[in-house]
PDB file of C-alpha atoms in Angstrom:
ATOM      1  CA  MET A  18      -0.153  51.371  60.208  1.00  0.00           C
ATOM      2  CA  SER A  19      -0.630  54.733  59.215  1.00  0.00           C
ATOM      3  CA  CYS A  20      -4.051  56.919  59.277  1.00  0.00           C
ATOM      4  CA  ASP A  21      -2.478  60.216  57.027  1.00  0.00           C
ATOM      5  CA  VAL A  22       0.545  61.138  56.014  1.00  0.00           C
ATOM      6  CA  GLN A  23       0.918  64.682  56.469  1.00  0.00           C
ATOM      7  CA  LEU A  24      -0.545  63.169  60.332  1.00  0.00           C
ATOM      8  CA  ALA A  25       2.192  60.955  60.851  1.00  0.00           C
ATOM      9  CA  GLU A  26       3.018  62.177  64.206  1.00  0.00           C
ATOM     10  CA  MET A  27      -0.798  61.486  66.060  1.00  0.00           C
ATOM     11  CA  PRO A  28      -1.678  58.470  66.840  1.00  0.00           C
ATOM     12  CA  CYS A  29      -4.457  56.444  64.359  1.00  0.00           C
ATOM     13  CA  SER A  30      -6.643  56.467  67.788  1.00  0.00           C
ATOM     14  CA  LEU A  31      -6.497  59.840  68.645  1.00  0.00           C
ATOM     15  CA  PHE A  32      -6.636  61.148  64.981  1.00  0.00           C
ATOM     16  CA  LEU A  33      -9.949  58.763  64.881  1.00  0.00           C
ATOM     17  CA  PHE A  34     -11.603  60.639  68.068  1.00  0.00           C
ATOM     18  CA  HIS A  35     -10.710  63.795  66.474  1.00  0.00           C
ATOM     19  CA  PHE A  36     -12.938  62.282  62.736  1.00  0.00           C
ATOM     20  CA  LEU A  37     -15.819  61.303  64.598  1.00  0.00           C
ATOM     21  CA  LEU A  38     -15.477  64.328  66.628  1.00  0.00           C
ATOM     22  CA  ALA A  39     -15.662  67.170  64.007  1.00  0.00           C
ATOM     23  CA  GLU A  40     -18.526  65.094  62.321  1.00  0.00           C
ATOM     24  CA  VAL A  41     -20.771  63.998  65.148  1.00  0.00           C
ATOM     25  CA  LEU A  42     -20.297  68.804  65.616  1.00  0.00           C
ATOM     26  CA  SER A  43     -21.049  69.317  62.490  1.00  0.00           C
ATOM     27  CA  MET A  44     -24.018  67.064  62.425  1.00  0.00           C
ATOM     28  CA  ALA A  45     -25.723  68.705  65.870  1.00  0.00           C
ATOM     29  CA  THR A  46     -25.209  72.699  64.269  1.00  0.00           C
ATOM     30  CA  ALA A  47     -26.458  71.582  60.428  1.00  0.00           C
ATOM     31  CA  THR A  48     -29.535  73.568  60.135  1.00  0.00           C
ATOM     32  CA  THR A  49     -32.409  71.810  57.901  1.00  0.00           C
ATOM     33  CA  PRO A  50     -34.580  74.358  56.072  1.00  0.00           C
ATOM     34  CA  VAL A  51     -37.547  75.377  57.304  1.00  0.00           C
ATOM     35  CA  GLY A  52     -40.987  73.336  56.222  1.00  0.00           C
ATOM     36  CA  GLN A  53     -38.878  70.372  55.331  1.00  0.00           C
ATOM     37  CA  ASP A  54     -38.438  68.363  58.401  1.00  0.00           C
ATOM     38  CA  GLN A  55     -38.609  70.339  61.367  1.00  0.00           C
ATOM     39  CA  PRO A  56     -42.653  72.215  62.617  1.00  0.00           C
ATOM     40  CA  THR A  57     -42.833  75.370  61.806  1.00  0.00           C
ATOM     41  CA  THR A  58     -43.550  76.033  65.794  1.00  0.00           C
ATOM     42  CA  ALA A  59     -40.665  77.597  67.527  1.00  0.00           C
ATOM     43  CA  ASP A  60     -41.161  76.711  71.010  1.00  0.00           C
ATOM     44  CA  PRO A  61     -43.262  73.419  71.148  1.00  0.00           C
ATOM     45  CA  SER A  62     -45.428  72.715  74.538  1.00  0.00           C
ATOM     46  CA  PRO A  63     -44.735  70.434  77.044  1.00  0.00           C
ATOM     47  CA  VAL A  64     -46.093  67.385  77.422  1.00  0.00           C
ATOM     48  CA  VAL A  65     -48.309  66.916  80.608  1.00  0.00           C
ATOM     49  CA  PHE A  66     -48.749  63.241  81.935  1.00  0.00           C
ATOM     50  CA  ASP A  67     -52.090  62.072  82.990  1.00  0.00           C
ATOM     51  CA  LEU A  68     -50.895  59.016  85.586  1.00  0.00           C
ATOM     52  CA  SER A  69     -54.651  58.227  85.011  1.00  0.00           C
ATOM     53  CA  GLN A  70     -54.941  56.910  82.044  1.00  0.00           C
ATOM     54  CA  PRO A  71     -52.919  55.053  79.876  1.00  0.00           C
ATOM     55  CA  PRO A  72     -50.558  57.193  76.887  1.00  0.00           C
ATOM     56  CA  VAL A  73     -52.080  57.716  73.912  1.00  0.00           C
ATOM     57  CA  ILE A  74     -50.273  56.618  71.649  1.00  0.00           C
ATOM     58  CA  GLU A  75     -50.908  56.907  67.511  1.00  0.00           C
ATOM     59  CA  GLY A  76     -51.472  54.110  65.764  1.00  0.00           C
ATOM     60  CA  PHE A  77     -51.618  51.491  69.185  1.00  0.00           C
ATOM     61  CA  ALA A  78     -54.788  50.807  70.798  1.00  0.00           C
ATOM     62  CA  PRO A  79     -54.305  49.354  74.381  1.00  0.00           C
ATOM     63  CA  LEU A  80     -57.013  46.046  75.207  1.00  0.00           C
ATOM     64  CA  PRO A  81     -59.159  47.358  77.765  1.00  0.00           C
ATOM     65  CA  ARG A  82     -58.361  46.278  81.458  1.00  0.00           C
ATOM     66  CA  ALA A  83     -59.621  43.155  82.687  1.00  0.00           C
ATOM     67  CA  LYS A  84     -61.546  43.754  85.773  1.00  0.00           C
ATOM     68  CA  GLU A  85     -59.785  43.551  89.268  1.00  0.00           C
ATOM     69  CA  GLU A  86     -60.383  40.287  91.242  1.00  0.00           C
ATOM     70  CA  ASN A  87     -59.988  39.512  94.266  1.00  0.00           C
ATOM     71  CA  PHE A  88     -57.909  36.328  95.999  1.00  0.00           C
ATOM     72  CA  LYS A  89     -60.985  33.879  96.062  1.00  0.00           C
ATOM     73  CA  ASP A  90     -61.861  34.665  92.464  1.00  0.00           C
ATOM     74  CA  LYS A  91     -58.612  34.062  91.263  1.00  0.00           C
ATOM     75  CA  PHE A  92     -58.133  30.840  92.963  1.00  0.00           C
ATOM     76  CA  ILE A  93     -61.399  29.765  91.506  1.00  0.00           C
ATOM     77  CA  ARG A  94     -61.241  30.235  88.505  1.00  0.00           C
ATOM     78  CA  LYS A  95     -57.528  28.774  88.995  1.00  0.00           C
ATOM     79  CA  THR A  96     -58.354  26.020  90.175  1.00  0.00           C
ATOM     80  CA  LYS A  97     -61.275  25.246  87.451  1.00  0.00           C
ATOM     81  CA  GLU A  98     -58.750  25.737  84.769  1.00  0.00           C
ATOM     82  CA  ASN A  99     -56.515  22.909  86.415  1.00  0.00           C
ATOM     83  CA  PRO A 100     -58.367  21.246  89.559  1.00  0.00           C
ATOM     84  CA  PHE A 101     -54.875  18.687  89.781  1.00  0.00           C
ATOM     85  CA  VAL A 102     -52.816  21.176  91.168  1.00  0.00           C
ATOM     86  CA  PRO A 103     -54.893  21.681  94.394  1.00  0.00           C
ATOM     87  CA  ILE A 104     -54.979  17.880  94.718  1.00  0.00           C
ATOM     88  CA  GLY A 105     -51.516  17.494  94.580  1.00  0.00           C
ATOM     89  CA  CYS A 106     -51.194  19.905  97.092  1.00  0.00           C
ATOM     90  CA  LEU A 107     -53.351  19.337  99.234  1.00  0.00           C
ATOM     91  CA  GLY A 108     -51.809  15.319  98.740  1.00  0.00           C
ATOM     92  CA  THR A 109     -48.048  16.956  99.818  1.00  0.00           C
ATOM     93  CA  ALA A 110     -49.507  18.830 102.453  1.00  0.00           C
ATOM     94  CA  GLY A 111     -51.253  15.924 103.998  1.00  0.00           C
ATOM     95  CA  ALA A 112     -48.651  13.422 103.622  1.00  0.00           C
ATOM     96  CA  LEU A 113     -45.888  15.632 104.794  1.00  0.00           C
ATOM     97  CA  ILE A 114     -48.178  16.159 107.919  1.00  0.00           C
ATOM     98  CA  TYR A 115     -49.054  13.033 108.452  1.00  0.00           C
ATOM     99  CA  GLY A 116     -45.306  11.995 108.053  1.00  0.00           C
ATOM    100  CA  LEU A 117     -44.388  14.032 110.452  1.00  0.00           C
ATOM    101  CA  SER A 118     -46.913  13.310 113.112  1.00  0.00           C
ATOM    102  CA  ALA A 119     -46.032   9.621 112.639  1.00  0.00           C
ATOM    103  CA  PHE A 120     -41.637  10.283 112.820  1.00  0.00           C
ATOM    104  CA  ARG A 121     -43.081  11.930 116.477  1.00  0.00           C
ATOM    105  CA  ARG A 122     -44.442   9.005 117.998  1.00  0.00           C
ATOM    106  CA  GLY A 123     -41.855   7.011 116.964  1.00  0.00           C
ATOM    107  CA  LYS A 124     -42.939   5.163 113.886  1.00  0.00           C
ATOM    108  CA  THR A 125     -39.700   4.815 111.130  1.00  0.00           C
ATOM    109  CA  ARG A 126     -41.159   2.751 109.126  1.00  0.00           C
ATOM    110  CA  GLN A 127     -44.602   4.289 108.399  1.00  0.00           C
ATOM    111  CA  SER A 128     -42.868   8.034 108.734  1.00  0.00           C
ATOM    112  CA  GLN A 129     -40.297   7.188 105.611  1.00  0.00           C
ATOM    113  CA  LEU A 130     -43.711   5.105 103.118  1.00  0.00           C
ATOM    114  CA  LEU A 131     -45.239   9.022 103.647  1.00  0.00           C
ATOM    115  CA  MET A 132     -41.442  10.221 103.224  1.00  0.00           C
ATOM    116  CA  ARG A 133     -42.250   8.828  99.790  1.00  0.00           C
ATOM    117  CA  ALA A 134     -45.277   9.425  99.352  1.00  0.00           C
ATOM    118  CA  ARG A 135     -45.124  13.172  99.734  1.00  0.00           C
ATOM    119  CA  ILE A 136     -42.034  12.968  97.206  1.00  0.00           C
ATOM    120  CA  PHE A 137     -44.510  11.009  94.249  1.00  0.00           C
ATOM    121  CA  ALA A 138     -47.589  13.657  95.404  1.00  0.00           C
ATOM    122  CA  GLN A 139     -44.759  16.487  94.649  1.00  0.00           C
ATOM    123  CA  GLY A 140     -44.017  14.947  91.494  1.00  0.00           C
ATOM    124  CA  PHE A 141     -47.981  14.829  90.520  1.00  0.00           C
ATOM    125  CA  THR A 142     -48.025  18.440  91.619  1.00  0.00           C
ATOM    126  CA  VAL A 143     -45.218  19.520  88.813  1.00  0.00           C
ATOM    127  CA  VAL A 144     -46.316  17.191  86.383  1.00  0.00           C
ATOM    128  CA  ALA A 145     -50.278  18.710  87.287  1.00  0.00           C
ATOM    129  CA  ILE A 146     -48.550  22.429  86.590  1.00  0.00           C
ATOM    130  CA  ILE A 147     -46.128  21.432  83.426  1.00  0.00           C
ATOM    131  CA  VAL A 148     -49.625  19.876  81.856  1.00  0.00           C
ATOM    132  CA  GLY A 149     -51.818  22.941  82.882  1.00  0.00           C
ATOM    133  CA  VAL A 150     -49.631  25.601  80.979  1.00  0.00           C
ATOM    134  CA  ALA A 151     -48.868  23.736  78.115  1.00  0.00           C
ATOM    135  CA  THR A 152     -52.611  22.917  77.675  1.00  0.00           C
ATOM    136  CA  THR A 153     -53.200  27.002  78.068  1.00  0.00           C
ATOM    137  CA  ALA A 154     -50.305  27.509  75.911  1.00  0.00           C
ATOM    138  CA  LEU A 155     -51.807  25.433  73.403  1.00  0.00           C
ATOM    139  CA  LYS A 156     -55.307  27.041  73.643  1.00  0.00           C
ATOM    140  CA  PRO A 157     -56.888  28.780  70.773  1.00  0.00           C
ATOM    141  CA  LYS A 158     -56.643  32.456  72.217  1.00  0.00           C
ATOM    142  CA  GLN A 159     -60.249  34.039  72.210  1.00  0.00           C
TER     143      GLN A 159
END
């Protein structure tokens, strides 16, 4: 495979590299007439960023920030949105604690039943989370 008849001794990849380099350099040194694509100011002033404000982007209006909510307010809001998740978590924790105490006392049969109840409660919690996510995703935005 030859790239050029005159440059037969130069490898193709090296020729291509030199060609692309020459094109990039010619594009970088090319100037456009003043007033067409370039602004008329020669020295643009540096852009100062104010980190306390959102950036100003032309054609974009950011949404207003929601009020900051603490842990208690967020927990109450999430519990009202999907009350089955905390119920499942409490059921899981209760079955685990009661099952471990039964195991410690030597009641293996009761401990096994409570560990199975814990697995059921965990499954209930996972299903509640999935249903909550699905209903939130399908709920129309206001």
